PDB file of C-alpha atoms in Angstrom:
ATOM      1  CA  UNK A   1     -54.649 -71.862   7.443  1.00 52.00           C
ATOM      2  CA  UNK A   2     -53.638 -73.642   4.216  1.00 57.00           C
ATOM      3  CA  UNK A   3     -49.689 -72.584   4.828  1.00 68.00           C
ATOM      4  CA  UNK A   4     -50.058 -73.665   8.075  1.00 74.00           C
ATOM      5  CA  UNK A   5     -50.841 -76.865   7.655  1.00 73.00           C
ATOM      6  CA  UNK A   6     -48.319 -78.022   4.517  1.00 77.00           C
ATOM      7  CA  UNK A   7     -45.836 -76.111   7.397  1.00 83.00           C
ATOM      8  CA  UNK A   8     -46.987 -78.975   9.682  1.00 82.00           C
ATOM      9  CA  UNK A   9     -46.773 -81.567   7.722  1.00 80.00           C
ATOM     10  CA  UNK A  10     -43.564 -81.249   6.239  1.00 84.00           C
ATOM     11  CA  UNK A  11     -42.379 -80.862   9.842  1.00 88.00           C
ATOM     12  CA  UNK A  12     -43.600 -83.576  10.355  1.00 88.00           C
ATOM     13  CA  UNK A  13     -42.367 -85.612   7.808  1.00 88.00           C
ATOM     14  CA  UNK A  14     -38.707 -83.954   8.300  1.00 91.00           C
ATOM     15  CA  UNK A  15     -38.729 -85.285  11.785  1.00 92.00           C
ATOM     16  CA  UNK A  16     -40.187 -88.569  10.967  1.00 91.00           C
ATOM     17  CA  UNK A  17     -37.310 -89.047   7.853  1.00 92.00           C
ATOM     18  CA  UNK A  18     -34.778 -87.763  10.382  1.00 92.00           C
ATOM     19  CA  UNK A  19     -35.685 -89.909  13.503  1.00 92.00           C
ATOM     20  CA  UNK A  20     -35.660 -92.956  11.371  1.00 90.00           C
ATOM     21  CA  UNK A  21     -32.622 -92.381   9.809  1.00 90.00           C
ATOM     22  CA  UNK A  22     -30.883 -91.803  12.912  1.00 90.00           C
ATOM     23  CA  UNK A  23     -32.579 -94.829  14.261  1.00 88.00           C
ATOM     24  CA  UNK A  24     -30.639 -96.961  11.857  1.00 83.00           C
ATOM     25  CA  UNK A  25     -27.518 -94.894  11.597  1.00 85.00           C
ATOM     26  CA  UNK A  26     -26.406 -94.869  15.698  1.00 84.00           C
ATOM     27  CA  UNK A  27     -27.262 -98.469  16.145  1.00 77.00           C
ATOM     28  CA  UNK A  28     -25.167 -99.539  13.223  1.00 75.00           C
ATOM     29  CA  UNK A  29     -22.684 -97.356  14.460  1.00 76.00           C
ATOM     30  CA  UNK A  30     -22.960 -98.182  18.029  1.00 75.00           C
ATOM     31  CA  UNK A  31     -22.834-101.776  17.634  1.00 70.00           C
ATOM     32  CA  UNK A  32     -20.626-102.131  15.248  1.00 64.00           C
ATOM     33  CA  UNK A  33     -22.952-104.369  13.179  1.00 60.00           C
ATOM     34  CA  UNK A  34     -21.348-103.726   9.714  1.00 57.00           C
ATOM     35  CA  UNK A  35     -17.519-102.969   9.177  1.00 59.00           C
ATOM     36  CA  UNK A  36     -17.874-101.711   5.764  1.00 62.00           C
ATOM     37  CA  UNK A  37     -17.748 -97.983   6.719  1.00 64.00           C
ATOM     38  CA  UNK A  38     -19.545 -95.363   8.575  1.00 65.00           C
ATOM     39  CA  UNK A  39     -21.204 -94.305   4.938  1.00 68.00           C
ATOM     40  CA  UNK A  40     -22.387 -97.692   4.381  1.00 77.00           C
ATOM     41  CA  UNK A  41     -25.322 -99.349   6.066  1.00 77.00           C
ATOM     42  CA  UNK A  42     -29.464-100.753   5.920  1.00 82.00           C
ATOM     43  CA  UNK A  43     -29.573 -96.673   6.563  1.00 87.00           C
ATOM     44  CA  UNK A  44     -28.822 -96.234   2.486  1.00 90.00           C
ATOM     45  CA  UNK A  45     -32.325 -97.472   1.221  1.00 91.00           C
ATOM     46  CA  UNK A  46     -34.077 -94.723   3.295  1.00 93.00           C
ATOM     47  CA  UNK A  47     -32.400 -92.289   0.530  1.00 94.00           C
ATOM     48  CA  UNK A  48     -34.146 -93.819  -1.994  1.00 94.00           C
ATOM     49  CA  UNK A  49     -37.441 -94.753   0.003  1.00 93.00           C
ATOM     50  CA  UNK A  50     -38.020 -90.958   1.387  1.00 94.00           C
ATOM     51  CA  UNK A  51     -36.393 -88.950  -1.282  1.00 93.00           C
ATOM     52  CA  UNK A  52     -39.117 -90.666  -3.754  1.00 92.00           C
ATOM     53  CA  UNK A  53     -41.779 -90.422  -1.496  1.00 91.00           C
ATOM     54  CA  UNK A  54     -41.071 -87.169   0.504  1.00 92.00           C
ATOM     55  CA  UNK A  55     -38.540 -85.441  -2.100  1.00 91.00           C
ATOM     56  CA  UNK A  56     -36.614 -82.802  -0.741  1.00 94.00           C
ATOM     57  CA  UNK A  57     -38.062 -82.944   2.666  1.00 94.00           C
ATOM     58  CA  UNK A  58     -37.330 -86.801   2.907  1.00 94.00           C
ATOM     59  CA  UNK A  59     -33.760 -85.986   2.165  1.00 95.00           C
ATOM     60  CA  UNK A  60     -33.573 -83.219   4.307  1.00 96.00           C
ATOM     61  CA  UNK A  61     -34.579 -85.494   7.417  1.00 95.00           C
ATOM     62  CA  UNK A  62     -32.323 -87.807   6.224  1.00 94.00           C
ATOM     63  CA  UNK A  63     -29.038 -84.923   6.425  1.00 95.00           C
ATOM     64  CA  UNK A  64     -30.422 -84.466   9.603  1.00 95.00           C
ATOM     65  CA  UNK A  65     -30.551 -87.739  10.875  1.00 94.00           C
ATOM     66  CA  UNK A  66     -26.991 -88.575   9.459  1.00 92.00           C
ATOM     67  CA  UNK A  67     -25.180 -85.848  11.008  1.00 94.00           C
ATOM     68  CA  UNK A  68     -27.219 -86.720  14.244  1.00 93.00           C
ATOM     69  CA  UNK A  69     -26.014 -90.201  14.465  1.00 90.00           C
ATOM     70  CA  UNK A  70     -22.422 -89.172  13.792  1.00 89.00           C
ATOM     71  CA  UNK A  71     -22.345 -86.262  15.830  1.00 92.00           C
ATOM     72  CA  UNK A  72     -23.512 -88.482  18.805  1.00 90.00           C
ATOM     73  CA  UNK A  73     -21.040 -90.859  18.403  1.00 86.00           C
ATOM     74  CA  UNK A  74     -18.151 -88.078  17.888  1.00 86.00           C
ATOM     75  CA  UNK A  75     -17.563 -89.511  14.584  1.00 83.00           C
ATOM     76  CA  UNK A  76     -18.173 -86.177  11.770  1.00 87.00           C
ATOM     77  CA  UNK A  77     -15.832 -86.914   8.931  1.00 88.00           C
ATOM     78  CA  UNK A  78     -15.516 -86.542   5.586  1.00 91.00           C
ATOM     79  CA  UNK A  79     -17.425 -89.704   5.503  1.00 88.00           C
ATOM     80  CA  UNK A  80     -20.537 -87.929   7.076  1.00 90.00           C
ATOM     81  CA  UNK A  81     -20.247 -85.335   4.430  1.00 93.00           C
ATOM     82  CA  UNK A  82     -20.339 -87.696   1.460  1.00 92.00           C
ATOM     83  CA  UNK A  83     -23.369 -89.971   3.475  1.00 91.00           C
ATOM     84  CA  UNK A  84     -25.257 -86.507   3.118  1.00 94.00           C
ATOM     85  CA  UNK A  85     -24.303 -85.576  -0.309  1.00 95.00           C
ATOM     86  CA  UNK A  86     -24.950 -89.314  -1.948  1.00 94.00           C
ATOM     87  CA  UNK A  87     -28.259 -88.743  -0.053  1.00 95.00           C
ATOM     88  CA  UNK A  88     -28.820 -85.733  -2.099  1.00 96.00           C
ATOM     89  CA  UNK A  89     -28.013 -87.556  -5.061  1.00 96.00           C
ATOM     90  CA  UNK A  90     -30.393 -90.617  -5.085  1.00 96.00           C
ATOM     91  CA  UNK A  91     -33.039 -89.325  -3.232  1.00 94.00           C
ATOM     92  CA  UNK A  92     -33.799 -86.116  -5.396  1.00 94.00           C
ATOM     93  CA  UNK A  93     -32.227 -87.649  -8.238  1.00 95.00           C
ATOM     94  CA  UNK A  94     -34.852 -90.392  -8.032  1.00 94.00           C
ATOM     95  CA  UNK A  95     -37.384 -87.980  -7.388  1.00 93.00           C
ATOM     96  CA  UNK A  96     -36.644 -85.840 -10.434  1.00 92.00           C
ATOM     97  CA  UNK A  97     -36.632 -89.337 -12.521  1.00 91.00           C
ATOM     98  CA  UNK A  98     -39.983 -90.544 -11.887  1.00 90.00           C
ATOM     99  CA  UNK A  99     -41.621 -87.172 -12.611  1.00 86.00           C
ATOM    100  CA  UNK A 100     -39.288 -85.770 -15.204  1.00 84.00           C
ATOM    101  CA  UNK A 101     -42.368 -86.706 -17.978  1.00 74.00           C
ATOM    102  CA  UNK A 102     -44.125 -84.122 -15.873  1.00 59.00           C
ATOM    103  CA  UNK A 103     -47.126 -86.288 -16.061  1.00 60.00           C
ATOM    104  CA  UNK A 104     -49.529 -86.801 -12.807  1.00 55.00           C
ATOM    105  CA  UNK A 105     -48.022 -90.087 -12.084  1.00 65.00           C
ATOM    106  CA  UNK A 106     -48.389 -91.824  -8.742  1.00 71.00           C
ATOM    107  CA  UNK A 107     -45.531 -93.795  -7.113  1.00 72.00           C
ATOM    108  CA  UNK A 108     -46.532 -96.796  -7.785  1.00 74.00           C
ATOM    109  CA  UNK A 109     -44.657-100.115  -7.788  1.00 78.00           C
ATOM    110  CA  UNK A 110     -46.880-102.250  -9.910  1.00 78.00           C
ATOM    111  CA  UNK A 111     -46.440-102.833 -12.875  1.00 81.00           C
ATOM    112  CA  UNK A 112     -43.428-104.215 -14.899  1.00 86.00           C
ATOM    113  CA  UNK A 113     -42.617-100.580 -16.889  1.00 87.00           C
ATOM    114  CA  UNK A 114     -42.598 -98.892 -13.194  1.00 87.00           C
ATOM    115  CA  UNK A 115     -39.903-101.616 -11.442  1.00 90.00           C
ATOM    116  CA  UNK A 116     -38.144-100.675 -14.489  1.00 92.00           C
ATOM    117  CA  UNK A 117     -37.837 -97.818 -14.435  1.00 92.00           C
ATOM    118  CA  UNK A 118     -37.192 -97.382 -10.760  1.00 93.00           C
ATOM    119  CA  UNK A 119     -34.458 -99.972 -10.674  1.00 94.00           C
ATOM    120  CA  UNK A 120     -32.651 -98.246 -13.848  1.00 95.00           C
ATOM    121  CA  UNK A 121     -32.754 -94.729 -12.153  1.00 94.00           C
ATOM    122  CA  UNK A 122     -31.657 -96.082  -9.137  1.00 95.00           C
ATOM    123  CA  UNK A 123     -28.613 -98.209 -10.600  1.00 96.00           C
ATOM    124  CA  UNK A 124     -27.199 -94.850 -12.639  1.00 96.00           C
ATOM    125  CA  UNK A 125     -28.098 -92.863  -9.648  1.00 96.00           C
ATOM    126  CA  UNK A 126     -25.916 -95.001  -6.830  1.00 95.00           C
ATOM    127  CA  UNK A 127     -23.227 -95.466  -9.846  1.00 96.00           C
ATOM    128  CA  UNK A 128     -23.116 -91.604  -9.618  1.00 95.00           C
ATOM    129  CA  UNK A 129     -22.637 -91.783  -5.839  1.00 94.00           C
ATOM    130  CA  UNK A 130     -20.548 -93.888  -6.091  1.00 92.00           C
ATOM    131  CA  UNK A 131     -18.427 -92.306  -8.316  1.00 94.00           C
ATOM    132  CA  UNK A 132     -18.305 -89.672  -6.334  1.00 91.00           C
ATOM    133  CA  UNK A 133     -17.437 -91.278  -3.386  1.00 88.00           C
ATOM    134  CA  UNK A 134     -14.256 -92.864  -5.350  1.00 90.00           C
ATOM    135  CA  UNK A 135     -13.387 -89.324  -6.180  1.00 91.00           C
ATOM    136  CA  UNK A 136     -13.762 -87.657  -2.197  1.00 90.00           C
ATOM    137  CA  UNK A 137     -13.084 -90.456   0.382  1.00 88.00           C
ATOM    138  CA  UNK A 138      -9.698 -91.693   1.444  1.00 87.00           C
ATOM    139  CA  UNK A 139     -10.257 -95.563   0.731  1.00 83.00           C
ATOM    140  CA  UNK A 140     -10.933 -94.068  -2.749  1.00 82.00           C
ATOM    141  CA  UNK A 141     -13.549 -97.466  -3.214  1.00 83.00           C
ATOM    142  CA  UNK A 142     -16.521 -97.598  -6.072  1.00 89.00           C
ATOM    143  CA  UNK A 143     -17.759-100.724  -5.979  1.00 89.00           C
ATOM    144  CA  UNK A 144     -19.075-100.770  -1.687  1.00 86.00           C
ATOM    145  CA  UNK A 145     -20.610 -97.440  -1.949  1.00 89.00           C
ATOM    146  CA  UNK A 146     -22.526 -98.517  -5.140  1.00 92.00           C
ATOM    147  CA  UNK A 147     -23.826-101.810  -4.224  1.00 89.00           C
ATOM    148  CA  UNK A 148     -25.176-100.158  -0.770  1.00 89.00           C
ATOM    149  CA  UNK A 149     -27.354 -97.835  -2.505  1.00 93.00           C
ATOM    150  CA  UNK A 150     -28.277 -99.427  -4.862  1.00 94.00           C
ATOM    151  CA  UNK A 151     -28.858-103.094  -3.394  1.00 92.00           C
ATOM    152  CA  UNK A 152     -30.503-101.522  -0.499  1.00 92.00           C
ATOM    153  CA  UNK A 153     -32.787 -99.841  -2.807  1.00 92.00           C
ATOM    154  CA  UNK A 154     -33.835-102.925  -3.711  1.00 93.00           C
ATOM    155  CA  UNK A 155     -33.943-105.674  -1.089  1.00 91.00           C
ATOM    156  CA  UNK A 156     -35.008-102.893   1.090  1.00 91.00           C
ATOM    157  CA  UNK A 157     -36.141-100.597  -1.033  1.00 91.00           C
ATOM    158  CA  UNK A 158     -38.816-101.678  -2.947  1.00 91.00           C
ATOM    159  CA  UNK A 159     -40.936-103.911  -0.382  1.00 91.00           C
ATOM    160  CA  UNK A 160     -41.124-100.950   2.019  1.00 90.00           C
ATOM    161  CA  UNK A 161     -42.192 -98.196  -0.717  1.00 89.00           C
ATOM    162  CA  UNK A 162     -45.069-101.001  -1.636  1.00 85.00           C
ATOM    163  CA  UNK A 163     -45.945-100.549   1.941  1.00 84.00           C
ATOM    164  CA  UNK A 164     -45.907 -97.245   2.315  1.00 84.00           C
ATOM    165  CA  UNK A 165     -47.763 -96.531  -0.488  1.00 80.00           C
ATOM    166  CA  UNK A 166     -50.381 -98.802  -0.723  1.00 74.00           C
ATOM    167  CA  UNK A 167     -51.174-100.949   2.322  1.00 71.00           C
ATOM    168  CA  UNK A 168     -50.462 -97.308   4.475  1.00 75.00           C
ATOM    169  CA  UNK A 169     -51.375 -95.287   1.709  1.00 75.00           C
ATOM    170  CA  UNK A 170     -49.022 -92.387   2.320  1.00 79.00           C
ATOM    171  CA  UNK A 171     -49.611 -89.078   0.298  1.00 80.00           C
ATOM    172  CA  UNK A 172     -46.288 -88.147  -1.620  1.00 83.00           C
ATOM    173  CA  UNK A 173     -44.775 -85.105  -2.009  1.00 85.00           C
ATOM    174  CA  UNK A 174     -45.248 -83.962  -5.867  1.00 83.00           C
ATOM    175  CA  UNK A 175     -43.032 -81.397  -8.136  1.00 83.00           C
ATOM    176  CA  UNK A 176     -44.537 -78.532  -8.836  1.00 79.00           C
ATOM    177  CA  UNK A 177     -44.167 -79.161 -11.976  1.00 77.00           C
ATOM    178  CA  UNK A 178     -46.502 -82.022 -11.927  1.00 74.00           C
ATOM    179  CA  UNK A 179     -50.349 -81.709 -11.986  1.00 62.00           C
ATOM    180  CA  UNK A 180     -52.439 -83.082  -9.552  1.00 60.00           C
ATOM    181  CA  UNK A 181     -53.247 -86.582  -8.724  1.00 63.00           C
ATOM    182  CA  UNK A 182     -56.134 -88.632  -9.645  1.00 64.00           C
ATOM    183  CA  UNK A 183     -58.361 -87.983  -6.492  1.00 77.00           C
ATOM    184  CA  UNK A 184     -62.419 -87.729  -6.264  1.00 86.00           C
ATOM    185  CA  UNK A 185     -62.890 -84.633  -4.692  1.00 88.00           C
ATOM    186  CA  UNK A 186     -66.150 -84.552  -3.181  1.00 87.00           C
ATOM    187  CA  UNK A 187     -67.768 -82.395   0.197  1.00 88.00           C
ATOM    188  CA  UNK A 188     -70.323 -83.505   2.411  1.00 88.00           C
ATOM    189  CA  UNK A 189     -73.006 -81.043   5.039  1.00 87.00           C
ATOM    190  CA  UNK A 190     -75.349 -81.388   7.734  1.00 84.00           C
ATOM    191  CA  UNK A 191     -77.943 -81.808   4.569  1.00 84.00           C
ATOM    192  CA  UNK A 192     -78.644 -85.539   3.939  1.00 80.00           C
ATOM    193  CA  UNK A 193     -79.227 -85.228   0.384  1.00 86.00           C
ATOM    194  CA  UNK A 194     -75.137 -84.295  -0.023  1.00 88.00           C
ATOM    195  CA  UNK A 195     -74.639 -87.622   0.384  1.00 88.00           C
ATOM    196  CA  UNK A 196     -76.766 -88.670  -2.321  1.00 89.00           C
ATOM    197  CA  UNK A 197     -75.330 -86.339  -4.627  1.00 89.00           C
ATOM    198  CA  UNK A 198     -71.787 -87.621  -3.198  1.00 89.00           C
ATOM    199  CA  UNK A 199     -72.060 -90.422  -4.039  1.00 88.00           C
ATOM    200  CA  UNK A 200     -74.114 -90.046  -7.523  1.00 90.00           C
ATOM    201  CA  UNK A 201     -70.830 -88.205  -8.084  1.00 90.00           C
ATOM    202  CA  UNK A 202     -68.568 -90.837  -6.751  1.00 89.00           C
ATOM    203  CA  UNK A 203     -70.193 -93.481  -8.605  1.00 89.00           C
ATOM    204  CA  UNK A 204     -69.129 -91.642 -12.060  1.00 88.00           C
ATOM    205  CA  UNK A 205     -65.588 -90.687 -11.080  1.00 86.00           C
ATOM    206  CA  UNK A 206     -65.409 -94.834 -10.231  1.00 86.00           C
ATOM    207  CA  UNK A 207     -67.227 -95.981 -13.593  1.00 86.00           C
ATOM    208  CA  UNK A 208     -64.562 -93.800 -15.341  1.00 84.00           C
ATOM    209  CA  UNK A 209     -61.570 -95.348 -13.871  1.00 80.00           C
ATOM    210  CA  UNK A 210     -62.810 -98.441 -13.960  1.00 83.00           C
ATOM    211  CA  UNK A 211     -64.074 -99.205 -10.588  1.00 82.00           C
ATOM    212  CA  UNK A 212     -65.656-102.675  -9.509  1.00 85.00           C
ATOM    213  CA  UNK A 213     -68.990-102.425  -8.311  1.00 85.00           C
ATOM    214  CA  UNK A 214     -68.641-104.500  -5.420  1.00 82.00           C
ATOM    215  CA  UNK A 215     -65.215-102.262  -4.743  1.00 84.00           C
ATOM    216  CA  UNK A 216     -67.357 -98.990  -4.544  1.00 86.00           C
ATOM    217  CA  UNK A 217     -70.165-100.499  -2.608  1.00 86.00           C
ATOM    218  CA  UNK A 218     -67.984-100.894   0.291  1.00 85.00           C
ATOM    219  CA  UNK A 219     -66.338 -97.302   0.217  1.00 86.00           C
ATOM    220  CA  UNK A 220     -70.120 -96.051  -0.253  1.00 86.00           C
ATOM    221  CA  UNK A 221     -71.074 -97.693   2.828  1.00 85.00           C
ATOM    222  CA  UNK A 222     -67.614 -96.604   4.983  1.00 86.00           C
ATOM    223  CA  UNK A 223     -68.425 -93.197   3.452  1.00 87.00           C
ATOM    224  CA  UNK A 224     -71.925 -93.118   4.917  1.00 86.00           C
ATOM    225  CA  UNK A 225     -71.215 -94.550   8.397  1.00 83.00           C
ATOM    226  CA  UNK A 226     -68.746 -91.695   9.040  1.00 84.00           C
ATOM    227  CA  UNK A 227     -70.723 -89.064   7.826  1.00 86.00           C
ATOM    228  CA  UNK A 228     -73.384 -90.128   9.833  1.00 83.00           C
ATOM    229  CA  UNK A 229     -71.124 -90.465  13.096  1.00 81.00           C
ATOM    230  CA  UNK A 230     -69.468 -87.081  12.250  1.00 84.00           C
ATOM    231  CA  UNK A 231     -72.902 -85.392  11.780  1.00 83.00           C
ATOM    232  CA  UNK A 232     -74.228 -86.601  15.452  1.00 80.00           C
ATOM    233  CA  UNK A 233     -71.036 -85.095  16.982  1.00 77.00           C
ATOM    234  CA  UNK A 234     -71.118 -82.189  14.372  1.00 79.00           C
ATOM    235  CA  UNK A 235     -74.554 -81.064  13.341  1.00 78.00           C
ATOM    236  CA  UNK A 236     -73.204 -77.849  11.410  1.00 83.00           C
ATOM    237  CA  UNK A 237     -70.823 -80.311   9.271  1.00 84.00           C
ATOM    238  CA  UNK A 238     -68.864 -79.257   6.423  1.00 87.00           C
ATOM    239  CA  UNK A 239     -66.975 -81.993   5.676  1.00 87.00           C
ATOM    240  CA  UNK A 240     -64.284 -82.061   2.096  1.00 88.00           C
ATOM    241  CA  UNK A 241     -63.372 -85.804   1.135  1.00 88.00           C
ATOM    242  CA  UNK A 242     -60.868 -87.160  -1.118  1.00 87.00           C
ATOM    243  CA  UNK A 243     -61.260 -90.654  -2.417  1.00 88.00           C
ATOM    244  CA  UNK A 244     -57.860 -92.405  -4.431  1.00 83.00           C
ATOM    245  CA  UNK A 245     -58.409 -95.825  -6.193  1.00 81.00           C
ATOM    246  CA  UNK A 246     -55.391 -97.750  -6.036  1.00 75.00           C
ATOM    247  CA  UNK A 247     -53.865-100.954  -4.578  1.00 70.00           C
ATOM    248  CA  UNK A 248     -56.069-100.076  -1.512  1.00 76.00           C
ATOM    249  CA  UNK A 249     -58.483 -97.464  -1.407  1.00 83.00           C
ATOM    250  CA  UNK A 250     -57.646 -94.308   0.268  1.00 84.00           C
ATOM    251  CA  UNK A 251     -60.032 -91.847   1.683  1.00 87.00           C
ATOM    252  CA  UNK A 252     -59.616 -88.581   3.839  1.00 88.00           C
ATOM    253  CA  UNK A 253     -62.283 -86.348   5.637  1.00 88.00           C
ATOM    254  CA  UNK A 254     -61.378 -82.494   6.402  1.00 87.00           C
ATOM    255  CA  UNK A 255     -63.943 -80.641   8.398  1.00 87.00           C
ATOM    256  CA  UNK A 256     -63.463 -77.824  10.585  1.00 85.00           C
ATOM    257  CA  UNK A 257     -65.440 -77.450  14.237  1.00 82.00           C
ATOM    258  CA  UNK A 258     -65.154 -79.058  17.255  1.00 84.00           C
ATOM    259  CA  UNK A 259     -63.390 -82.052  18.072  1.00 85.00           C
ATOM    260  CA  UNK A 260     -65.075 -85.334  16.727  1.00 81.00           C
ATOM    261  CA  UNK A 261     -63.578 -88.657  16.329  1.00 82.00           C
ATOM    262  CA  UNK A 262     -65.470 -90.968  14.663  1.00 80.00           C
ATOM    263  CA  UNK A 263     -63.505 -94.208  15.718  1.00 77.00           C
ATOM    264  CA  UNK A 264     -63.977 -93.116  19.346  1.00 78.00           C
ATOM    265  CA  UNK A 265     -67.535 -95.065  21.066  1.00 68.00           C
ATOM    266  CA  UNK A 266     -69.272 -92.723  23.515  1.00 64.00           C
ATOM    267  CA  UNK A 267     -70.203 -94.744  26.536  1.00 59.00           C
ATOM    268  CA  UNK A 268     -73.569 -94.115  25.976  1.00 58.00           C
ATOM    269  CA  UNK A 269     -73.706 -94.904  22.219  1.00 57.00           C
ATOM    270  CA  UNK A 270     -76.777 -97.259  21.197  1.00 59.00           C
ATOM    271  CA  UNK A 271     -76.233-100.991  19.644  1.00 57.00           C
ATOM    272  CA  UNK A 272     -76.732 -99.760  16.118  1.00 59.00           C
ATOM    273  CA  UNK A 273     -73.880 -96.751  16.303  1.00 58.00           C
ATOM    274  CA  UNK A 274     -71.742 -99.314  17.507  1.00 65.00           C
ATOM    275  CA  UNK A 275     -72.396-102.055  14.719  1.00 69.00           C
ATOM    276  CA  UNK A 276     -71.729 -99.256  12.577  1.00 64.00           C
ATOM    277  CA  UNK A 277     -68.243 -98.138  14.251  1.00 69.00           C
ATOM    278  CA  UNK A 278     -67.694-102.210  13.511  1.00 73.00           C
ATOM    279  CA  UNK A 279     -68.417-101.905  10.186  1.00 71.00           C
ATOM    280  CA  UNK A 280     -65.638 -99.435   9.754  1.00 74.00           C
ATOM    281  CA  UNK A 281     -63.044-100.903  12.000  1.00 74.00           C
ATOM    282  CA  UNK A 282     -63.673-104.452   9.933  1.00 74.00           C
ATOM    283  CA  UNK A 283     -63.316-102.893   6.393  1.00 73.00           C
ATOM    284  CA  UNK A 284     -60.212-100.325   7.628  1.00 77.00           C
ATOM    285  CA  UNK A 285     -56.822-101.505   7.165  1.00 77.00           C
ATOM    286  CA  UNK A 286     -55.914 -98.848   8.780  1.00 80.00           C
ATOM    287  CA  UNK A 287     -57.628 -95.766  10.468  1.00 82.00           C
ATOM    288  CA  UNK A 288     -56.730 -92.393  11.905  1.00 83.00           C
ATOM    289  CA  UNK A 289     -57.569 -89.277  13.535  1.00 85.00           C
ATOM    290  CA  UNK A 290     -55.767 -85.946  14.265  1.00 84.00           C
ATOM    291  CA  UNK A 291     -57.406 -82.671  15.124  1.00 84.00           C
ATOM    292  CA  UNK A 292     -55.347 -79.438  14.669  1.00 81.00           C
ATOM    293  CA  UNK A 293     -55.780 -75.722  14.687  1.00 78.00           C
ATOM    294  CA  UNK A 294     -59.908 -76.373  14.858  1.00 81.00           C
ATOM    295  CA  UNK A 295     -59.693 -78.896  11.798  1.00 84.00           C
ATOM    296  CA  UNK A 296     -60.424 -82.861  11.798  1.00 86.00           C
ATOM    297  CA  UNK A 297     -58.344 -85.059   9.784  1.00 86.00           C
ATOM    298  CA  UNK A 298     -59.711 -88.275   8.807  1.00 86.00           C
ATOM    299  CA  UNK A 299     -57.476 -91.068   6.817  1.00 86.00           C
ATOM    300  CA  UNK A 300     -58.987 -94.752   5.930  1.00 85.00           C
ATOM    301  CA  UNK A 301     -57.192 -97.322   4.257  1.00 84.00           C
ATOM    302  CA  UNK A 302     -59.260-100.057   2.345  1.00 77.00           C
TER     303      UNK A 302
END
């Protein structure tokens, strides 16, 4: 079950880094927008954006989405070759970068050591593809293939991987290498008192890393109005959750059974299950549910 679903999800994400890619590749391409080159485009900061995030699946869908684009528009060329290639470079390179202390790191864009250090990897790593590009292409130029990756890294770049991972709270793809992130791993049943001892447990994991109190209170109280939603649709619950404190607060459910969606109002739900559906929905930036192969997936952004 486990196999399957990291299958799933990096077909997922493939197909997601590929569709976008392609998304911006064809219309540049079909328009005509930009003259600078087929290899050259908004299209070069998703190297850097999903080969961080995603690693070698982001730049996968992005090989995929290149060769897409051109192949639509007739136009695989040596050009298409290098796109894929420089791809390789900055994405994984910049991948490799921010974990080569093999430390459980998060990518992270906060603070001024981090902006650092992504904006030197990503100027040696787009001088390297650019250099290469000098070396294979026929206009034999440095200096556009350069500035596209690595000024699209950052006017691009860097405002969409704070989005992504904080605001959406997407869950990178880590090295092996690297140990595992800083989540509260917790598990809630159909027995009220796991709650209690949930959050007992949650409330020391939060002291530890420093945790406002008013900060917790709220993820407490989301907590505790899905459990209790999931537990009238479930009554056998076994739920895992994961908590991450960062820029936003991140928190997923896993729980196997029937289908139960806890954002979904039954038409016959009474006032108080519905002011507590509100009370999720108001502190949610962002809420979803997926069921697959007999499991629930739960993600909340805070």
């Amino acid at each position: 079950m486990h196999d399957k679903k990291l299958i799933r999800r990096y077909a997922r994400i493939i197909t997601g880094c590929a569709f976008s890619y392609f998304a911006l590749d064809f219309s540049v391409r079909l328009t005509q927008f930009l003259r600078f080159g087929d290899s050259i485009g908004i299209k070069n900061s998703l190297a850097a954006i999903f080969g961080l995030i995603f690693g070698p699946y982001g730049v996968v869908g992005c090989c995929i989405g290149c060769i897409a684009a051109a192949f639509c528009m007739g136009q695989l060329s040596i050009y298409t070759f290098y796109e894929c290639l420089a791809s390789v470079i900055v994405g994984l390179g910049l991948w490799y970068l921010w974990y080569i202390k093999k430390e459980s790191v998060e990518v992270f864009l906060k603070t001024p050591k981090e902006y650092l250090h992504y904006i030197l990897s990503l100027f040696i790593l787009s001088a390297a593809a650019g250099l290469f590009g000098m070396t294979i292409l026929p206009d034999h130029r440095f200096m556009p293939n350069f500035a596209a990756y690595f000024v699209m890294g950052i006017v691009v770049g860097i405002p969409i991987l704070i989005l992504l991972t904080s605001i959406i709270s997407v869950k990178p793809i880590r090295p092996h290498w690297v140990g595992e992130s800083g989540y509260f791993r917790g598990s809630l049943s159909e027995d009220s008192s796991s709650l209690s001892i949930f959050n007992e447990e949650l409330e020391d994991y939060a002291k530890m890393r420093g945790v406002k109190i008013s900060e917790l209170l709220g993820v407490q109280n989301c907590i505790e109005e899905v459990y209790l939603r999931l537990r009238e649709g479930n009554p056998q619950l076994v739920a895992s959750v994961n908590v991450n404190f960062h820029n936003s607060v991140s928190i997923d459910f896993e729980y196997p059974g029937i289908k139960v969606n806890p954002f979904k109002a039954d038409k016959k739900s009474r006032g108080e299950e519905l002011i507590g559906l509100k009370l999720i929905l108001y502190r949610s930036l962002r809420c979803s549910h997926s069921y697959f192969d007999g499991i629930n997936y739960v993600h909340i952004v805070m």
